[in-house]
mmCIF file of C-alpha atoms and ligand atoms in Angstrom:
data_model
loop_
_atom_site.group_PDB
_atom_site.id
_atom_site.type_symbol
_atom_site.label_atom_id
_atom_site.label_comp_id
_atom_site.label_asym_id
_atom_site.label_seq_id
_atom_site.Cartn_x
_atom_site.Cartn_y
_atom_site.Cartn_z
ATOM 1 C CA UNK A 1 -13.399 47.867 21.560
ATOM 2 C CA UNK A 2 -14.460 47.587 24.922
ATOM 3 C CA UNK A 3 -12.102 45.885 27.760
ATOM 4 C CA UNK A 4 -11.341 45.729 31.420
ATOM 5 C CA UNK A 5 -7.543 47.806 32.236
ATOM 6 C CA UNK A 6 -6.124 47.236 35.007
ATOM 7 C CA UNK A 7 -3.781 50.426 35.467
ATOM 8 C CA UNK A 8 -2.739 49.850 39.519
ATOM 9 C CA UNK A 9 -2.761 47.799 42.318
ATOM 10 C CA UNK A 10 -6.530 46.421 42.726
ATOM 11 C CA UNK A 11 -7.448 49.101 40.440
ATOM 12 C CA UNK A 12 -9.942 47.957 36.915
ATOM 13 C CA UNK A 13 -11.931 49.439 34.993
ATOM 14 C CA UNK A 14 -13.897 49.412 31.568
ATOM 15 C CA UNK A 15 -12.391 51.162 29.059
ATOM 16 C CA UNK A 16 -12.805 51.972 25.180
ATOM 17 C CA UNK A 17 -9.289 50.862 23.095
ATOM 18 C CA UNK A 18 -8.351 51.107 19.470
ATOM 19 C CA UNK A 19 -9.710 47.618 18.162
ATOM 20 C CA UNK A 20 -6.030 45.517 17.808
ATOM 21 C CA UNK A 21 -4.850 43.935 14.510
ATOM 22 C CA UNK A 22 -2.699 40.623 14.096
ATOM 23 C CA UNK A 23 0.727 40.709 13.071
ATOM 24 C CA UNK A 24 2.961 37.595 11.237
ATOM 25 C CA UNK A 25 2.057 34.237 13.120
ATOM 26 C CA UNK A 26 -1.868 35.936 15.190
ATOM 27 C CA UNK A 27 -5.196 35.718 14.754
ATOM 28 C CA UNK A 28 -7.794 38.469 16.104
ATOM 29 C CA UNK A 29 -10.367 36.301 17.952
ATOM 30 C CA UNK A 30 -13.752 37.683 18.409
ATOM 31 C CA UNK A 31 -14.029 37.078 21.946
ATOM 32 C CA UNK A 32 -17.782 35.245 23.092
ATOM 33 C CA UNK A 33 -17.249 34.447 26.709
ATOM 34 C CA UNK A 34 -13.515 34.382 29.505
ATOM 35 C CA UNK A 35 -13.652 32.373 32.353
ATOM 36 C CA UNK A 36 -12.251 33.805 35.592
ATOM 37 C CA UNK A 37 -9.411 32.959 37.033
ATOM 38 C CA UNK A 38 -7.674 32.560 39.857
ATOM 39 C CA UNK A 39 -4.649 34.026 38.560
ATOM 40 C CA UNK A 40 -6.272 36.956 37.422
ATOM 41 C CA UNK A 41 -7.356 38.352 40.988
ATOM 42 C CA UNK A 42 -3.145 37.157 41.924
ATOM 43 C CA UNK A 43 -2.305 39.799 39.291
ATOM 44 C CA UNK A 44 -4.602 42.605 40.210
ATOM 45 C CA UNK A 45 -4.341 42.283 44.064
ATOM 46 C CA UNK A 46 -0.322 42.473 42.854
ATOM 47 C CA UNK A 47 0.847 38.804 44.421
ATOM 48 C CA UNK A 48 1.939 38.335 40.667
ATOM 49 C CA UNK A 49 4.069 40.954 39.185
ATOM 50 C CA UNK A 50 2.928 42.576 36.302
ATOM 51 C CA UNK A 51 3.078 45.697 34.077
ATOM 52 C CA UNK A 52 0.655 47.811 33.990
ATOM 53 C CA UNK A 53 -1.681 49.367 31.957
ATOM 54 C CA UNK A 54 -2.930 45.405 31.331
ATOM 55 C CA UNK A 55 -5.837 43.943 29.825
ATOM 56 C CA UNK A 56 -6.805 41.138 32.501
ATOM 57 C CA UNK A 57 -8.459 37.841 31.624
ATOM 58 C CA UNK A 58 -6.845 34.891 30.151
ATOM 59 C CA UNK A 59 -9.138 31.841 29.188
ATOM 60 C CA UNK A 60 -10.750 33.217 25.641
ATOM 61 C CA UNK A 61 -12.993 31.289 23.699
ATOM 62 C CA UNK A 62 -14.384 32.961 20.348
ATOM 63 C CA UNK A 63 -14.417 33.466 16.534
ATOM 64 C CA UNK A 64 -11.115 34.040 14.462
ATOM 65 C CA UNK A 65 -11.879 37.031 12.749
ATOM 66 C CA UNK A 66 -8.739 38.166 11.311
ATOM 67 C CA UNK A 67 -5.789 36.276 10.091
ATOM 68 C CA UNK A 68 -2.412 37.554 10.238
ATOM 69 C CA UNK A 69 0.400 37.215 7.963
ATOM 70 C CA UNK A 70 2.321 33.369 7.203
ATOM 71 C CA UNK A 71 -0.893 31.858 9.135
ATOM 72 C CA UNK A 72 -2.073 29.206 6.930
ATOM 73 C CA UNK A 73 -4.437 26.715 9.189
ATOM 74 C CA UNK A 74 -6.564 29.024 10.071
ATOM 75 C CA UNK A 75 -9.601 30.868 8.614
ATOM 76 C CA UNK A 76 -12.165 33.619 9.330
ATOM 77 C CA UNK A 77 -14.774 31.902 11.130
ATOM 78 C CA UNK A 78 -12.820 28.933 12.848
ATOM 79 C CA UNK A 79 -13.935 28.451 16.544
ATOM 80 C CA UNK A 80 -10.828 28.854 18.942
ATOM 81 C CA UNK A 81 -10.120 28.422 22.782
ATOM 82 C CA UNK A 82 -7.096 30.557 23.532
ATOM 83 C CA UNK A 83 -4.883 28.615 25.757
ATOM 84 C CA UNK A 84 -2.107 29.751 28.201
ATOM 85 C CA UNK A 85 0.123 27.761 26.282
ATOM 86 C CA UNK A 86 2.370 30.383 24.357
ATOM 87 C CA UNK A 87 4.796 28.149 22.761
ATOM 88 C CA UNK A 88 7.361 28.469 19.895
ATOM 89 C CA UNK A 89 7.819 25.125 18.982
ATOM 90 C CA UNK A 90 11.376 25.923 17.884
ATOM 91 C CA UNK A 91 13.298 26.164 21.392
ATOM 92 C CA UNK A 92 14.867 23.414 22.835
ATOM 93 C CA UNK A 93 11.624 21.951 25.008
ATOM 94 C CA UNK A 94 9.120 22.384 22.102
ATOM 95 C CA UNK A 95 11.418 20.329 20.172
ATOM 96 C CA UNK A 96 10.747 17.767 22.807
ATOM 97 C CA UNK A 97 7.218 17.986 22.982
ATOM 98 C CA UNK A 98 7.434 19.990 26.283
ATOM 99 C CA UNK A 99 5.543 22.899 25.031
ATOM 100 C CA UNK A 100 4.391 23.812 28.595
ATOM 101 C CA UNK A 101 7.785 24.308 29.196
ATOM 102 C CA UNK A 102 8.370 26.619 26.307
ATOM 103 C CA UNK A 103 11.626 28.442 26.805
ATOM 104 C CA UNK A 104 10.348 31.641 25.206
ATOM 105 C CA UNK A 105 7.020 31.619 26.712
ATOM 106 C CA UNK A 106 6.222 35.040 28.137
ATOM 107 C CA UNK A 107 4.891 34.351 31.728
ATOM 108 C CA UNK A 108 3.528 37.506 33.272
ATOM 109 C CA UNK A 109 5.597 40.122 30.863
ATOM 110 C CA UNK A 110 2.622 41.138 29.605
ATOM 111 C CA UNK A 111 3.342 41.026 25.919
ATOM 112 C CA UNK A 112 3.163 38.920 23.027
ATOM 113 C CA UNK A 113 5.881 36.612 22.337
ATOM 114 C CA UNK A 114 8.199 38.779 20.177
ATOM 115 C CA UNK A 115 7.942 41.267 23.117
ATOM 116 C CA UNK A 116 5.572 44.174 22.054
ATOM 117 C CA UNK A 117 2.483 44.822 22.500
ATOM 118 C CA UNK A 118 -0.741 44.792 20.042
ATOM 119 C CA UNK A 119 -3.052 47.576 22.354
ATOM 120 C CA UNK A 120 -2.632 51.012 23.213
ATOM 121 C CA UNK A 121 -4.176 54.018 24.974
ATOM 122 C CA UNK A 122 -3.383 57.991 24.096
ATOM 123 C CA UNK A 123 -0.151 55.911 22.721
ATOM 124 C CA UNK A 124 0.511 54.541 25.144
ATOM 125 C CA UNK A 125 1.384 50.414 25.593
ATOM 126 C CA UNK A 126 -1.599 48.452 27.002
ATOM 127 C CA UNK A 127 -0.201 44.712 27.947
ATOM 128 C CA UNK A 128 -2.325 41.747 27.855
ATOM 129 C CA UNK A 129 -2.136 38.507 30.111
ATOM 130 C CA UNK A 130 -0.686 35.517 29.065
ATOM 131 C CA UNK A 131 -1.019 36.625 24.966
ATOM 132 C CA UNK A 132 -4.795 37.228 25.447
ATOM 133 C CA UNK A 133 -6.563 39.946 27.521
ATOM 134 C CA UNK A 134 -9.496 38.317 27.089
ATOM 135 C CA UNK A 135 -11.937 40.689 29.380
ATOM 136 C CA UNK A 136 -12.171 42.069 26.412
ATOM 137 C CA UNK A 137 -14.223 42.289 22.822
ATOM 138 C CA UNK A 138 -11.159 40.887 20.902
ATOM 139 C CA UNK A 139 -7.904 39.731 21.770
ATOM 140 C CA UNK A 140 -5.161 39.408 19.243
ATOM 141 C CA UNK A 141 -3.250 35.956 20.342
ATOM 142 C CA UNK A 142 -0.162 33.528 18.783
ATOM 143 C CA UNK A 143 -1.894 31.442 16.442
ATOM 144 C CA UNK A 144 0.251 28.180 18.311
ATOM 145 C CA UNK A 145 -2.034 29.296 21.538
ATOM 146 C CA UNK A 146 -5.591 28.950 19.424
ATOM 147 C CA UNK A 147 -6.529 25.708 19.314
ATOM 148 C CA UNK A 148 -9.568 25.344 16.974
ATOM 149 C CA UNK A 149 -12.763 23.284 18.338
ATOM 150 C CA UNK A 150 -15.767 21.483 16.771
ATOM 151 C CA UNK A 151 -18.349 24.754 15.485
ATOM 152 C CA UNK A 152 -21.334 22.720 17.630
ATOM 153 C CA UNK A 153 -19.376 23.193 20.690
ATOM 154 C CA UNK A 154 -20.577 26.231 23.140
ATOM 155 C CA UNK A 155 -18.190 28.778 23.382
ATOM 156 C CA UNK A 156 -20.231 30.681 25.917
ATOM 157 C CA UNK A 157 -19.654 27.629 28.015
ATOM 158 C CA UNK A 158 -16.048 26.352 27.689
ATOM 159 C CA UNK A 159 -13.435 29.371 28.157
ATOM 160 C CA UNK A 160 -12.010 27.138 31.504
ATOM 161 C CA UNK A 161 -10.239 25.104 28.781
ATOM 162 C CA UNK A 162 -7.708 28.000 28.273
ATOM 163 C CA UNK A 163 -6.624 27.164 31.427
ATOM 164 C CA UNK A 164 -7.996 26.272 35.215
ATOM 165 C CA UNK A 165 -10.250 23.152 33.383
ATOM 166 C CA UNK A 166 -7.325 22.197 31.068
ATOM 167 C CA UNK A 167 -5.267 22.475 34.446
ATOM 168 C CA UNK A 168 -7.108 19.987 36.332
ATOM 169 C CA UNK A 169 -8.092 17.568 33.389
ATOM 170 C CA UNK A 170 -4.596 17.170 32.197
ATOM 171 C CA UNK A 171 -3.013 16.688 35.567
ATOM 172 C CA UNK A 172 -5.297 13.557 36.221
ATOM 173 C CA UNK A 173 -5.791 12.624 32.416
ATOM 174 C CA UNK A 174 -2.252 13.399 30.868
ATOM 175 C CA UNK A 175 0.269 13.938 33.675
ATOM 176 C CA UNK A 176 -0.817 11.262 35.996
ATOM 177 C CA UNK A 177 -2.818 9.097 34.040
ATOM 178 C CA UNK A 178 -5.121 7.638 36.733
ATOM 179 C CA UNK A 179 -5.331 4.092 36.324
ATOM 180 C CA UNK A 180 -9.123 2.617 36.238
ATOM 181 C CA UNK A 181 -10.658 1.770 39.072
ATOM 182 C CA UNK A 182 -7.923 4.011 41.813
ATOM 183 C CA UNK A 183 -8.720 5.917 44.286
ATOM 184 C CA UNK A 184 -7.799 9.611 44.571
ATOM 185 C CA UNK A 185 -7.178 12.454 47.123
ATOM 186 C CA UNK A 186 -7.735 16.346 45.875
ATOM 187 C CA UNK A 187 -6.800 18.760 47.769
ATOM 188 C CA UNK A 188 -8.905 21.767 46.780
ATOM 189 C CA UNK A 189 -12.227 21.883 45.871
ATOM 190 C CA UNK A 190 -12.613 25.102 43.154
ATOM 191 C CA UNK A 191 -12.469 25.488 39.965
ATOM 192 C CA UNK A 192 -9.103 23.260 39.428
ATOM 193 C CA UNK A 193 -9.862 21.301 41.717
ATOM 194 C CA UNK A 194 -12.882 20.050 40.300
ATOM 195 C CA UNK A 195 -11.865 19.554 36.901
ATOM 196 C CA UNK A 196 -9.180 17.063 38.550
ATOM 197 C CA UNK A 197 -11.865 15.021 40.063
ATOM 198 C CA UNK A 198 -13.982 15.615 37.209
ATOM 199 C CA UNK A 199 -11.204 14.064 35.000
ATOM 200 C CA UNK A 200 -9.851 11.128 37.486
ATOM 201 C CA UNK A 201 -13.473 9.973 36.931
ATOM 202 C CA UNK A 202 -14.041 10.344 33.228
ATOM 203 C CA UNK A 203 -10.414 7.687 33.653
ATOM 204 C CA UNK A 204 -12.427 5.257 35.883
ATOM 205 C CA UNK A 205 -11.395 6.550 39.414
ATOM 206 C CA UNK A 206 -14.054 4.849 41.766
ATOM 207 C CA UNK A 207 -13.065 6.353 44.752
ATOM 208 C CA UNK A 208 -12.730 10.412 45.107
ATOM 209 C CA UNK A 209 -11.918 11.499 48.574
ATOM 210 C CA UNK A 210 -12.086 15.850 48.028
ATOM 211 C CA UNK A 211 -10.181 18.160 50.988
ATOM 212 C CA UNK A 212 -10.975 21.411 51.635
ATOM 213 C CA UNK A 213 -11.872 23.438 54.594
ATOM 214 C CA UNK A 214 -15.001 25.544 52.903
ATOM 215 C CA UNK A 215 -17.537 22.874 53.252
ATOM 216 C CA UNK A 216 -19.501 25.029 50.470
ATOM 217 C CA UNK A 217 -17.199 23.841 48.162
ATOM 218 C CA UNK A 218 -17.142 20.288 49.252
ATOM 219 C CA UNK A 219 -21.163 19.800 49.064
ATOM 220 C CA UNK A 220 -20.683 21.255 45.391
ATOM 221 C CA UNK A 221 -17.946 18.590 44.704
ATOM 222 C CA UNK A 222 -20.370 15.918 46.158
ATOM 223 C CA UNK A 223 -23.606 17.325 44.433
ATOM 224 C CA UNK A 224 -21.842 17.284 40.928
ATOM 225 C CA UNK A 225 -20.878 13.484 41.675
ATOM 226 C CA UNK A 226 -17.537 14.242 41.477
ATOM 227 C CA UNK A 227 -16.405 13.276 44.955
ATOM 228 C CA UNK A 228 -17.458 10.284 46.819
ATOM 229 C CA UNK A 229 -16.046 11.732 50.138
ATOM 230 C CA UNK A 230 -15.415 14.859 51.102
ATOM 231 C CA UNK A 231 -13.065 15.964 54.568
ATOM 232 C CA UNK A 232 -13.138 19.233 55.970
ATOM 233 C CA UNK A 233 -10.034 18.563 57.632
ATOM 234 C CA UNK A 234 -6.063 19.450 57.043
ATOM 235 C CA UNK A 235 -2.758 18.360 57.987
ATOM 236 C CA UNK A 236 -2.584 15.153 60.089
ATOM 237 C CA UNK A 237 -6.434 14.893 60.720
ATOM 238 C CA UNK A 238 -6.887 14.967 56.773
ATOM 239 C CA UNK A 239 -4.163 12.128 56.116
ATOM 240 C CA UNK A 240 -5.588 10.183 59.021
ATOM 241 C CA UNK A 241 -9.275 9.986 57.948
ATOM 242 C CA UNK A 242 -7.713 9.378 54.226
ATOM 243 C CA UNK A 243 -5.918 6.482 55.449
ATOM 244 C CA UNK A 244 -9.420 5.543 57.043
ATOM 245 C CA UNK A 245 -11.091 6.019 53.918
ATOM 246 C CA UNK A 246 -8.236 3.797 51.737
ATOM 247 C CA UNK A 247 -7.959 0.561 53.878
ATOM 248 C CA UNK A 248 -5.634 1.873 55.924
ATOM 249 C CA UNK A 249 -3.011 2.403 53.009
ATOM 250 C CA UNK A 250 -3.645 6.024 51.503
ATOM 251 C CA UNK A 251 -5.008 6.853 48.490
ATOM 252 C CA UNK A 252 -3.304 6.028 45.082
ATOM 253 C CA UNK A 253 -3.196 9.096 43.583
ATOM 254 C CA UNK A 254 -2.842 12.614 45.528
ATOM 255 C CA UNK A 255 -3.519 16.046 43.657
ATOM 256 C CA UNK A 256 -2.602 19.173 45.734
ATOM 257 C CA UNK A 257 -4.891 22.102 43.574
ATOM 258 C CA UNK A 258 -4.315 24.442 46.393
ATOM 259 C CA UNK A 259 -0.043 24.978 46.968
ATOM 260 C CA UNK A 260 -0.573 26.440 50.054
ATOM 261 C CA UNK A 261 1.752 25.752 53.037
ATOM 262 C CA UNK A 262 1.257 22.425 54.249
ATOM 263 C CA UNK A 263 -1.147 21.025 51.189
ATOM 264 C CA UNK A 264 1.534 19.352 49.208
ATOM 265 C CA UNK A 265 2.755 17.406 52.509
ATOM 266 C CA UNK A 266 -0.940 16.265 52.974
ATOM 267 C CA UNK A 267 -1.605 15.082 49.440
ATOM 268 C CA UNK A 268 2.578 13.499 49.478
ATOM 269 C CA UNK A 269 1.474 11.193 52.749
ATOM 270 C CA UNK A 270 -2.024 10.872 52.297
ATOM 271 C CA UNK A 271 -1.399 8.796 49.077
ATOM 272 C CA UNK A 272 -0.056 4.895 49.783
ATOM 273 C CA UNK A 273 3.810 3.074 49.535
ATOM 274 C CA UNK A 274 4.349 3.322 45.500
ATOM 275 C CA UNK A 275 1.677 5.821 44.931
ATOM 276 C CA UNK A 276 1.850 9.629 42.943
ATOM 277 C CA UNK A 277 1.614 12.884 44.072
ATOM 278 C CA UNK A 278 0.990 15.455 41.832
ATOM 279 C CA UNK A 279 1.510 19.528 42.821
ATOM 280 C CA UNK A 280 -0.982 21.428 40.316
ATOM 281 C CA UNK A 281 -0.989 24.677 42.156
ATOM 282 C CA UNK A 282 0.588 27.593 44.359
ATOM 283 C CA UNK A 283 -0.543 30.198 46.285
ATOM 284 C CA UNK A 284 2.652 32.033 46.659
ATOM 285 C CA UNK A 285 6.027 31.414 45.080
ATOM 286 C CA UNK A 286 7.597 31.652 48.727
ATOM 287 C CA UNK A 287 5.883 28.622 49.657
ATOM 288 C CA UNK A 288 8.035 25.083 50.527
ATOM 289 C CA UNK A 289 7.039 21.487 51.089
ATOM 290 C CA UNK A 290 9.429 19.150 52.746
ATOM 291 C CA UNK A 291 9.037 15.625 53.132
ATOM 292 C CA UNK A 292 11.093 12.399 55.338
ATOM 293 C CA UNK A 293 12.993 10.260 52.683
ATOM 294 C CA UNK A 294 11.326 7.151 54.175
ATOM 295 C CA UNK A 295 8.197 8.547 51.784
ATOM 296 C CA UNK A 296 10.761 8.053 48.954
ATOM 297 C CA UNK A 297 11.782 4.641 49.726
ATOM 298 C CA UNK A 298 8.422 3.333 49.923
ATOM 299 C CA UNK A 299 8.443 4.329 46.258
ATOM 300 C CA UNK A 300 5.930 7.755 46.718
ATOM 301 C CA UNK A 301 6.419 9.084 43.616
ATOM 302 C CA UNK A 302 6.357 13.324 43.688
ATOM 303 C CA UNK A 303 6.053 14.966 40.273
ATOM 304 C CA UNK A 304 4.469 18.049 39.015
ATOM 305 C CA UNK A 305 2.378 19.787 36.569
ATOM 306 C CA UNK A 306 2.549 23.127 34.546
ATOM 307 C CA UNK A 307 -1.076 23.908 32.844
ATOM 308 C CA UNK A 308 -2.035 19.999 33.245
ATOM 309 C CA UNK A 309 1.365 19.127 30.856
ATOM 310 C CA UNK A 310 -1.262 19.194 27.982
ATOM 311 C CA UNK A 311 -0.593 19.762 24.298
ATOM 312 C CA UNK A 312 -3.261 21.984 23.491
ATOM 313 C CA UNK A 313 -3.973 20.984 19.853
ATOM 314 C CA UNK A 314 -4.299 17.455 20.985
ATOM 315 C CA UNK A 315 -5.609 17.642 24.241
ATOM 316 C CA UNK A 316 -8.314 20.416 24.494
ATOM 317 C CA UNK A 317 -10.257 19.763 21.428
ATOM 318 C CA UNK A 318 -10.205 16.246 22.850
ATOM 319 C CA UNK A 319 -11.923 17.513 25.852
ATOM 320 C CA UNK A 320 -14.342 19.432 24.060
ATOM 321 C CA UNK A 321 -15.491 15.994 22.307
ATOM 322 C CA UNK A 322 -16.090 14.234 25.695
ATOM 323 C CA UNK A 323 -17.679 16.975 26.940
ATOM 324 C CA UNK A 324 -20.108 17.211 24.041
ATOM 325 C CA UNK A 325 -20.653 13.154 24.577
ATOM 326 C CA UNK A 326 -21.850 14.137 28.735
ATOM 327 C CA UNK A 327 -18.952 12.328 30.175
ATOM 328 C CA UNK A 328 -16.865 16.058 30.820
ATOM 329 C CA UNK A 329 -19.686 17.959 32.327
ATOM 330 C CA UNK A 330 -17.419 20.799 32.702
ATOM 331 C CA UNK A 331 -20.724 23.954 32.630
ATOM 332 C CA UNK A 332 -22.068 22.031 35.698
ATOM 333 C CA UNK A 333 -18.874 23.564 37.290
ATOM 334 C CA UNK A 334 -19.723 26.993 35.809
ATOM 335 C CA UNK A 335 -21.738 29.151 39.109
ATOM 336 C CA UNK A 336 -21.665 32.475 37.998
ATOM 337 C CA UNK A 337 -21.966 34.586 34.811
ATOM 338 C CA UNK A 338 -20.949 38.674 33.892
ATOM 339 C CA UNK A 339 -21.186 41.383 31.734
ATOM 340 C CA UNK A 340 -18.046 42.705 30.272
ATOM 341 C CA UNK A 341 -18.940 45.471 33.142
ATOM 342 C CA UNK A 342 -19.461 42.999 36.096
ATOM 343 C CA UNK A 343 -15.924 41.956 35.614
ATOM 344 C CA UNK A 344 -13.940 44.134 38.740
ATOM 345 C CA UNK A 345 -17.439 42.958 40.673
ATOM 346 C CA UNK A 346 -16.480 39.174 39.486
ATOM 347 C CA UNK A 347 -12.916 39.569 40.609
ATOM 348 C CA UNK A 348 -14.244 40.659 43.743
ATOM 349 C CA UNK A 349 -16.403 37.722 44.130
ATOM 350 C CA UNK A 350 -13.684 35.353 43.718
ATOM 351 C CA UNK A 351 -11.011 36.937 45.540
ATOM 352 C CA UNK A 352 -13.620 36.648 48.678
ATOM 353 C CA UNK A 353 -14.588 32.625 47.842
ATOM 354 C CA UNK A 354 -18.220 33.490 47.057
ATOM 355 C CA UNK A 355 -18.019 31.744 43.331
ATOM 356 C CA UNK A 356 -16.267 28.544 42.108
ATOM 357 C CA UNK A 357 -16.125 29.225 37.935
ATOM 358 C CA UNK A 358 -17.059 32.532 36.689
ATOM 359 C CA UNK A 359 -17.855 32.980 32.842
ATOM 360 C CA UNK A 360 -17.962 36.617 31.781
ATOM 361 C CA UNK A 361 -20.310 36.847 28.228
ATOM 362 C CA UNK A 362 -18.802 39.175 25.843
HETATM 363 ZN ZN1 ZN B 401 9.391 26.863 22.845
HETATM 364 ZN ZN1 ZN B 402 -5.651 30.695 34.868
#
């Protein structure tokens, strides 16, 4: 098969590999489409550690075509999104329900989860991101990470829900749960960032206030009917024209989709006395918020999300039926679209801001 190795530092390229098979508890998906992540350029620019010879790309959407051993709910034919959600659901958090928090999950080793690999090169180890590689024409993943979907749904148009769209829905939808009727500060306006807005609305949010400093991004927001104000402002000047925009009070939910230095702090006091803030994102794992304990006393409540705190099975195939009844829009966010061989130009694009959502077509 054909797929996208990234063997260095910055460094991809297309290359042929032995077609992978499933072993006890996988399913070979034929891939149709991979968003683009944000992640992925973190991982080839090297700001996430990483092995290397990897297969980069890690929000799949496709056709099971091969089952693996002790896999009995799925078939040949089933249509799968491949999630970053790698859990066991043995360990001590998947007992809990916490499978985001999966104590075996296999963050950026590069393997599967009993820690090999399923690709190779001249024999030698190729890893894959997150269980999937999914710049690729097949990716071999843990059956608990495919989560099958209604067959009418487009796959060419909903990889995101492996992860950046799942991101930003669940953090407004199952982490916060935005009451009807709120209003709502995101910080960020790409790819995440919209699928939070997109998702405090689909819960009744009537008041959308997006922050970000690329004012492209914040006519998209507006154009899409996502946000119904947009400030091209940070740090005091953003919380100030929030509190303008909120009666004064701040808004009553704050999402920060951007973790840079400073972000958290804005979305923390630009929401009101007893409101939620909600970190969805970082830049950079050196990166610190602090915050005066008066915010605490006045009830602020400051929680986080990993992968929007969804449970796949439940959650995205959930998604995929509002989006198929027009009230999850989530193509509209979609801006650009690749050939397996446009993908180190797609990287590219991202890593320099020119694209929101990227889809590559496999
Ligand atoms: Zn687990
Ligand atoms: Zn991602």
């Amino acid at each position: 098969m054909r797929a996208a190795v990234s063997r260095g530092v910055g460094q991809i390229v297309i290359e042929e590999l032995p077609d992978p098979r499933p072993r006890a508890g996988e399913v070979r998906v034929r891939l149709v489409s991979s968003g683009i992540c944000h992640t992925d350029v973190s991982v080839l620019a090297g700001h996430l550690p990483s092995p290397r010879p990897i297969v980069l790309g890690h929000e799949g959407a496709g056709i099971v075509d091969e089952v693996g051993p002790g896999v009995d709910h799925f078939a040949v034919g089933d249509h799968v999104i491949c999630s970053i959600i790698t859990s066991c659901h043995s360990c001590f958090q998947c007992q809990r329900g916490e499978y985001v928090l999966c104590e075996r999950a296999v963050g950026f080793s590069g393997t599967m989860l009993d820690g090999t690999t399923r690709l190779e090169s001249a024999g030698e180890d190729v890893h894959t991101l997150f269980c999937q590689g999914s710049f690729a024409e097949y990716a071999v993943v843990p059956a608990s990470a495919a989560v099958r979907i209604r067959p009418d749904a487009p796959l060419e148009k909903l990889a995101g829900l492996g992860c950046a769209w799942s991101t930003g829905l669940g953090a407004a939808i199952v982490r916060a749960e935005v009451r009807p009727g709120s209003s709502v500060v995101v910080i960020g306006a790409g790819g995440v960032g919209l699928a939070t807005m997109m998702g405090a609305r689909a819960m009744g949010a009537t008041s959308v206030i997006a922050v970000d400093l690329a004012e492209h991004k914040l006519a998209r927001a507006e154009e899409l009917g996502l946000a119904t104000h947009t400030l091209s402002v940070s740090g005091e000047d953003a919380v100030a024209a929030i509190r303008e925009l909120t009666g004064g009070r701040g808004a009553d939910y704050g999402f920060d989709a951007v973790g840079a230095r400073g972000t958290l702090e804005t979305a923390l006091q630009g929401i009101r006395p007893g409101g939620l803030a909600v970190a969805i994102g970082v830049m950079d794992a050196a990166v610190t918020a602090t915050s005066d304990l008066f915010a605490f006393l006045m009830q602020k409540q400051l929680t986080g999300t990993y992968a929007g705190s969804i449970i796949p099975q439940r959650d995205i195939p959930a998604f995929v039926d509002l989006y198929m009844d027009g009230r999850l829009p989530l193509d509209s966010i979609i801006d650009a679209t690749y050939a397996l061989d446009d993908v180190p130009k797609a990287l590219d694009q991202l890593a320099a801001n020119e694209i929101t959502k990227g889809v590559v077509l496999l």
